[in-house]
Short mmCIF file of C-alpha atoms in Angstrom, two decimals:
data_model
loop_
_atom_site.label_atom_id
_atom_site.label_comp_id
_atom_site.label_asym_id
_atom_site.label_seq_id
_atom_site.Cartn_x
_atom_site.Cartn_y
_atom_site.Cartn_z
CA MET A 1 17.12 -9.16 2.07
CA LEU A 2 14.82 -8.62 5.16
CA LEU A 3 16.12 -4.80 5.38
CA GLN A 4 15.42 -4.19 1.59
CA ILE A 5 11.89 -5.68 1.97
CA ASN A 6 11.08 -3.62 5.07
CA LYS A 7 12.28 -0.60 3.11
CA ASP A 8 10.10 -1.25 0.09
CA CYS A 9 7.10 -1.90 2.37
CA GLN A 10 7.40 0.84 4.23
CA ARG A 11 7.21 3.33 1.09
CA LEU A 12 4.01 1.80 -0.39
CA CYS A 13 1.83 4.30 -2.01
CA PRO A 14 3.07 7.19 -0.14
CA ASP A 15 -0.25 9.35 -1.30
CA PHE A 16 -2.50 6.63 0.34
CA ASP A 17 -2.77 6.38 3.74
CA PHE A 18 -4.39 2.98 3.75
CA PHE A 19 -1.13 0.98 4.06
CA ARG A 20 -0.03 3.03 7.47
CA ARG A 21 -3.21 2.39 9.13
CA PRO A 22 -3.93 -0.60 11.69
CA THR A 23 -5.10 -3.97 10.53
CA GLU A 24 -8.16 -5.37 12.05
CA PHE A 25 -6.46 -8.93 12.41
CA SER A 26 -3.17 -8.45 14.08
CA CYS A 27 -0.54 -11.38 13.96
CA PHE A 28 -0.56 -11.27 17.64
CA SER A 29 -4.14 -12.53 17.80
CA LEU A 30 -3.27 -15.77 16.25
CA PHE A 31 -1.32 -16.64 19.65
CA GLY A 32 -1.65 -16.70 23.34
CA LYS A 33 -0.34 -14.22 25.38
CA ASP A 34 2.64 -16.38 26.68
CA VAL A 35 3.88 -16.99 23.31
CA PRO A 36 6.87 -14.79 22.84
CA VAL A 37 6.38 -13.45 19.20
CA GLY A 38 8.25 -10.57 18.01
CA VAL A 39 7.66 -7.87 15.05
CA LEU A 40 9.31 -8.94 11.74
CA ARG A 41 10.49 -5.23 11.34
CA ARG A 42 12.38 -5.53 14.54
CA ARG A 43 14.88 -8.13 13.15
CA GLY A 44 15.39 -5.50 10.39
CA GLU A 45 16.10 -2.90 13.05
CA THR A 46 18.44 -4.75 15.20
CA SER A 47 20.60 -6.66 12.29
CA THR A 48 22.15 -3.14 11.66
CA LEU A 49 24.82 -1.98 13.77
CA GLN A 50 24.09 1.29 15.74
CA SER A 51 26.58 4.44 15.19
CA HIS A 52 27.42 4.18 18.85
CA SER A 53 28.57 0.67 18.58
CA LEU A 54 31.75 1.58 16.37
CA ASN A 55 34.85 3.55 16.69
CA LYS A 56 35.77 5.12 13.64
CA ASN A 57 38.46 7.43 12.00
CA LEU A 58 38.90 9.29 8.65
CA VAL A 59 39.16 5.90 6.87
CA GLY A 60 36.10 4.13 7.93
CA VAL A 61 35.50 1.45 10.78
CA THR A 62 38.28 0.67 12.83
CA ASN A 63 37.12 -1.43 15.91
CA MET A 64 33.49 -2.61 16.83
CA ILE A 65 32.86 -1.88 20.71
CA ARG A 66 29.77 -3.82 21.20
CA LEU A 67 27.48 -6.25 19.12
CA SER A 68 24.07 -4.85 19.01
CA THR A 69 22.31 -8.23 18.56
CA TYR A 70 22.99 -11.63 19.53
CA SER A 71 22.12 -14.65 17.46
CA PRO A 72 21.72 -18.40 19.27
CA PHE A 73 22.25 -19.77 15.75
CA GLN A 74 26.05 -19.24 15.85
CA PRO A 75 28.13 -22.17 16.96
CA ASN A 76 30.43 -21.70 20.05
CA CYS A 77 29.55 -18.36 20.29
CA ARG A 78 30.61 -16.85 23.90
CA LEU A 79 28.46 -13.65 25.75
CA SER A 80 30.22 -11.02 27.40
CA SER A 81 28.22 -9.79 30.74
CA GLY A 82 26.72 -6.72 28.57
CA LEU A 83 25.37 -9.05 25.62
CA VAL A 84 23.63 -11.05 28.15
CA SER A 85 22.05 -8.24 29.58
CA GLN A 86 21.08 -6.94 25.93
CA PHE A 87 19.63 -10.32 24.86
CA GLU A 88 17.82 -10.47 28.20
CA GLU A 89 16.28 -7.01 27.38
CA ASP A 90 15.38 -7.88 23.79
CA LYS A 91 13.72 -11.04 25.14
CA MET A 92 11.68 -9.15 27.79
CA ASN A 93 10.53 -6.59 24.85
CA CYS A 94 9.36 -9.17 22.71
CA ILE A 95 7.40 -11.13 25.63
CA SER A 96 6.31 -7.42 26.34
CA GLU A 97 5.10 -7.02 22.97
CA CYS A 98 2.88 -10.34 23.27
CA SER A 99 1.38 -9.62 26.42
CA LEU A 100 0.39 -6.26 25.49
CA THR A 101 -1.06 -6.50 22.07
CA SER A 102 -3.55 -3.91 22.63
CA ALA A 103 -0.40 -1.29 22.73
CA TYR A 104 0.63 -2.50 19.27
CA HIS A 105 -1.35 -2.00 16.28
CA GLU A 106 0.12 -3.81 13.23
CA PRO A 107 -0.06 -1.43 10.15
CA HIS A 108 -1.22 -2.97 6.82
CA TRP A 109 2.59 -2.26 5.40
CA GLU A 110 3.91 -5.07 7.98
CA VAL A 111 1.48 -7.26 7.11
CA ILE A 112 2.76 -7.21 3.34
CA GLU A 113 6.38 -7.14 4.68
CA ARG A 114 5.29 -10.59 6.41
CA ILE A 115 4.15 -11.97 3.04
CA LEU A 116 6.80 -11.02 0.91
CA TYR A 117 9.43 -12.40 3.31
CA VAL A 118 7.55 -15.68 3.62
CA TYR A 119 7.55 -16.04 -0.40
CA TYR A 120 11.29 -14.82 -0.65
CA LYS A 121 11.96 -17.76 2.26
CA THR A 122 10.05 -20.22 -0.18
CA HIS A 123 10.94 -19.24 -3.41
CA VAL A 124 15.05 -19.22 -2.95
CA SER A 125 15.74 -19.41 -6.50
CA GLN A 126 13.73 -16.52 -7.59
CA GLY A 127 13.97 -14.36 -4.27
CA TYR A 128 12.75 -11.24 -3.90
CA VAL A 129 13.26 -8.38 -6.62
CA GLN A 130 12.29 -4.88 -5.78
CA GLY A 131 8.69 -3.78 -7.51
CA MET A 132 7.12 -6.93 -5.80
CA ASN A 133 5.95 -5.02 -3.12
CA GLU A 134 4.13 -2.64 -5.70
CA ILE A 135 2.52 -5.85 -7.14
CA ILE A 136 1.29 -7.50 -4.26
CA ALA A 137 -0.28 -4.30 -2.63
CA PRO A 138 -3.26 -3.80 -4.80
CA ILE A 139 -3.97 -7.42 -4.07
CA TYR A 140 -3.81 -7.04 -0.75
CA TYR A 141 -5.90 -4.24 -0.48
CA VAL A 142 -8.89 -5.66 -2.29
CA PHE A 143 -8.72 -8.70 0.44
CA ALA A 144 -8.29 -6.16 3.38
CA THR A 145 -11.32 -3.85 2.38
CA ASP A 146 -13.91 -6.70 1.49
CA PRO A 147 -17.19 -5.60 2.96
CA ASP A 148 -17.29 -9.16 4.53
CA GLU A 149 -15.68 -9.51 7.80
CA SER A 150 -15.18 -13.22 7.32
CA TRP A 151 -13.24 -12.29 4.18
CA ARG A 152 -11.12 -9.73 5.50
CA LYS A 153 -9.91 -11.83 8.15
CA TYR A 154 -8.16 -14.05 6.01
CA ALA A 155 -6.55 -11.48 3.77
CA GLU A 156 -2.86 -12.21 4.34
CA MET A 157 -3.35 -15.93 3.53
CA ASP A 158 -5.30 -15.13 0.63
CA THR A 159 -3.13 -12.57 -0.72
CA PHE A 160 -0.02 -14.68 -0.32
CA TYR A 161 -1.88 -17.66 -2.52
CA CYS A 162 -2.83 -15.14 -5.34
CA PHE A 163 0.55 -13.41 -5.34
CA ASN A 164 1.91 -16.84 -5.78
CA ASN A 165 -0.11 -17.59 -8.51
CA LEU A 166 0.43 -14.33 -10.16
CA MET A 167 4.17 -14.78 -9.68
CA THR A 168 3.98 -17.76 -11.50
CA GLU A 169 2.66 -16.06 -14.72
CA ILE A 170 4.56 -12.83 -15.10
CA HIS A 171 8.27 -14.46 -13.13
CA PRO A 172 9.90 -13.82 -16.68
CA ASN A 173 9.70 -10.12 -15.85
CA PHE A 174 12.08 -10.51 -13.03
CA ILE A 175 14.73 -12.83 -14.72
CA ARG A 176 17.50 -10.33 -15.73
CA LYS A 177 18.96 -12.61 -18.53
CA LEU A 178 15.59 -12.01 -20.38
CA ASP A 179 15.81 -8.21 -20.31
CA GLY A 180 17.92 -8.08 -23.18
CA SER A 181 15.98 -10.72 -25.32
CA HIS A 182 13.80 -9.79 -28.24
CA GLU A 183 11.60 -13.09 -27.98
CA ALA A 184 10.75 -13.30 -24.01
CA GLY A 185 10.28 -11.67 -20.68
CA LEU A 186 10.48 -7.68 -20.68
CA GLY A 187 12.69 -7.61 -23.87
CA GLY A 188 10.18 -9.22 -25.85
CA GLN A 189 7.53 -6.95 -24.21
CA MET A 190 9.37 -3.44 -25.07
CA LYS A 191 10.13 -4.81 -28.57
CA ILE A 192 6.28 -5.25 -29.00
CA LEU A 193 5.54 -1.90 -27.51
CA SER A 194 8.10 -0.12 -30.14
CA ASN A 195 6.56 -2.07 -33.28
CA LEU A 196 2.76 -1.15 -31.60
CA LEU A 197 3.99 2.60 -31.37
CA LEU A 198 5.43 2.86 -34.91
CA LYS A 199 2.20 1.23 -36.12
CA PHE A 200 -0.44 3.69 -34.77
CA ASP A 201 1.87 6.96 -34.31
CA SER A 202 4.75 6.71 -36.81
CA ASN A 203 5.64 10.29 -36.17
CA LEU A 204 5.73 9.89 -32.38
CA SER A 205 8.15 6.87 -33.10
CA LYS A 206 10.26 8.95 -35.26
CA HIS A 207 10.60 11.74 -32.66
CA PHE A 208 11.73 8.96 -30.12
CA GLN A 209 14.18 7.75 -32.59
CA LYS A 210 15.41 11.43 -33.11
CA ILE A 211 15.65 12.24 -29.52
CA GLU A 212 17.18 8.71 -28.60
CA LEU A 213 14.29 7.57 -26.54
CA VAL A 214 14.01 3.94 -26.03
CA PRO A 215 11.56 1.88 -24.16
CA GLU A 216 14.40 0.86 -21.63
CA HIS A 217 14.17 4.40 -20.54
CA PHE A 218 10.45 3.93 -19.25
CA ALA A 219 8.56 0.83 -20.00
CA PHE A 220 10.89 -1.26 -17.87
CA ARG A 221 8.93 -0.24 -15.19
CA TRP A 222 5.56 0.12 -16.75
CA LEU A 223 5.82 -3.53 -17.79
CA SER A 224 7.28 -5.22 -15.09
CA LEU A 225 5.27 -3.77 -12.25
CA LEU A 226 2.03 -3.88 -14.69
CA LEU A 227 1.49 -0.11 -14.28
CA ALA A 228 0.95 -0.29 -10.60
CA ARG A 229 3.18 2.66 -10.25
CA GLU A 230 1.59 5.00 -12.95
CA PHE A 231 -1.58 5.33 -11.66
CA MET A 232 -3.37 5.81 -8.38
CA LEU A 233 -4.45 2.54 -6.58
CA PRO A 234 -8.15 3.20 -7.64
CA ASP A 235 -7.31 3.07 -11.18
CA VAL A 236 -4.73 0.24 -10.69
CA LEU A 237 -7.53 -1.72 -9.47
CA LEU A 238 -9.77 -1.15 -12.70
CA LEU A 239 -6.95 -2.01 -15.15
CA TRP A 240 -5.83 -5.10 -13.41
CA ASP A 241 -9.62 -6.18 -13.29
CA THR A 242 -9.67 -5.62 -17.29
CA LEU A 243 -6.02 -7.40 -17.40
CA PHE A 244 -6.51 -10.16 -15.74
CA SER A 245 -10.14 -11.05 -17.08
CA ASP A 246 -8.74 -10.74 -20.82
CA PRO A 247 -8.54 -14.29 -22.26
CA HIS A 248 -5.04 -13.25 -23.35
CA ARG A 249 -4.03 -11.89 -20.06
CA PHE A 250 -0.90 -9.59 -20.44
CA ASN A 251 -0.78 -9.68 -24.02
CA LEU A 252 -2.99 -6.47 -23.73
CA LEU A 253 -0.46 -4.70 -21.47
CA PRO A 254 1.73 -3.57 -24.43
CA TYR A 255 -1.19 -1.83 -26.23
CA VAL A 256 -2.35 0.09 -22.56
CA CYS A 257 1.20 1.44 -22.95
CA CYS A 258 1.17 2.35 -26.28
CA SER A 259 -2.07 4.38 -25.78
CA MET A 260 -0.64 6.05 -22.83
CA LEU A 261 2.05 7.46 -24.97
CA ILE A 262 -0.40 8.57 -27.53
CA GLY A 263 -2.17 10.13 -25.18
CA ILE A 264 0.25 12.55 -24.13
CA ARG A 265 1.69 12.77 -27.70
CA ASP A 266 1.32 16.67 -28.08
CA GLN A 267 3.77 17.25 -24.98
CA LEU A 268 6.36 14.53 -26.22
CA LEU A 269 6.56 15.92 -29.64
CA LYS A 270 7.34 19.06 -28.24
CA ALA A 271 10.11 17.60 -25.75
CA ASP A 272 13.52 17.05 -25.71
CA PHE A 273 15.20 13.87 -24.39
CA PRO A 274 15.14 14.95 -20.62
CA THR A 275 11.97 16.55 -20.79
CA ALA A 276 10.18 13.49 -22.31
CA VAL A 277 11.81 11.18 -19.93
CA GLN A 278 10.38 13.58 -17.04
CA LEU A 279 6.58 13.05 -18.85
CA VAL A 280 7.20 9.24 -19.16
CA GLN A 281 8.63 8.52 -15.49
CA VAL A 282 6.99 11.00 -13.35
CA ASN A 283 3.46 11.56 -14.92
CA LYS A 284 0.61 10.06 -13.40
CA PHE A 285 -1.78 8.93 -16.28
#
């Protein structure tokens, strides 16, 4: 799971370089130079097998030559001299990272990776689902760019707290059993969106029926990620400010989605199924 979180966080907002910039308050600043603290992403990198560690034939992997990592949690584990050397090398690299903190600049996406990993470990029943990285990114950005340094310093902790509270409200969006329901979860919200489109633009609704374009083809991502992928980050912040301040919370979201469709209705009415899917899935509103 750490590998998936790592990949998702590295892909955050590719058109916005903030998350690849170094944070002011690295995790290393919390510990002394003598405390061996490693980088979380290194755990993901070393958990995969290197290509030179395997023998292959035309069918696939046939023999493992050398283990790339050693886990001290495995009982009755015997180490070869090569593994001992590798383990000592990894240990020295870890200590070197902590001793020379000025040489390593922790980017913001690694902070988000750490928050999501802690959330995953503390919410075993729900776990991590792809898309959570898109939801947490705007929250972290707000705290990490606060004009007051005393607030920015606690961006990681504040983000975890707010993300945890937000997930308690929208967690039905990440329960797969509710996706096909017309009463709760994403299934219920997509049903509301269909009814709204029929009410406010019946011609567009009929055209969707004609080309067999259903909300499941596009609204699943819109609703589950609170439109975080459909707008640029500054616009997402404005939209979320409205959603979070509304007394009915996310009941407003299907109306926003409906207005987005009506906003490009002229293009959609002329489109066939592939073109329409391209418009609603790739288009930045």
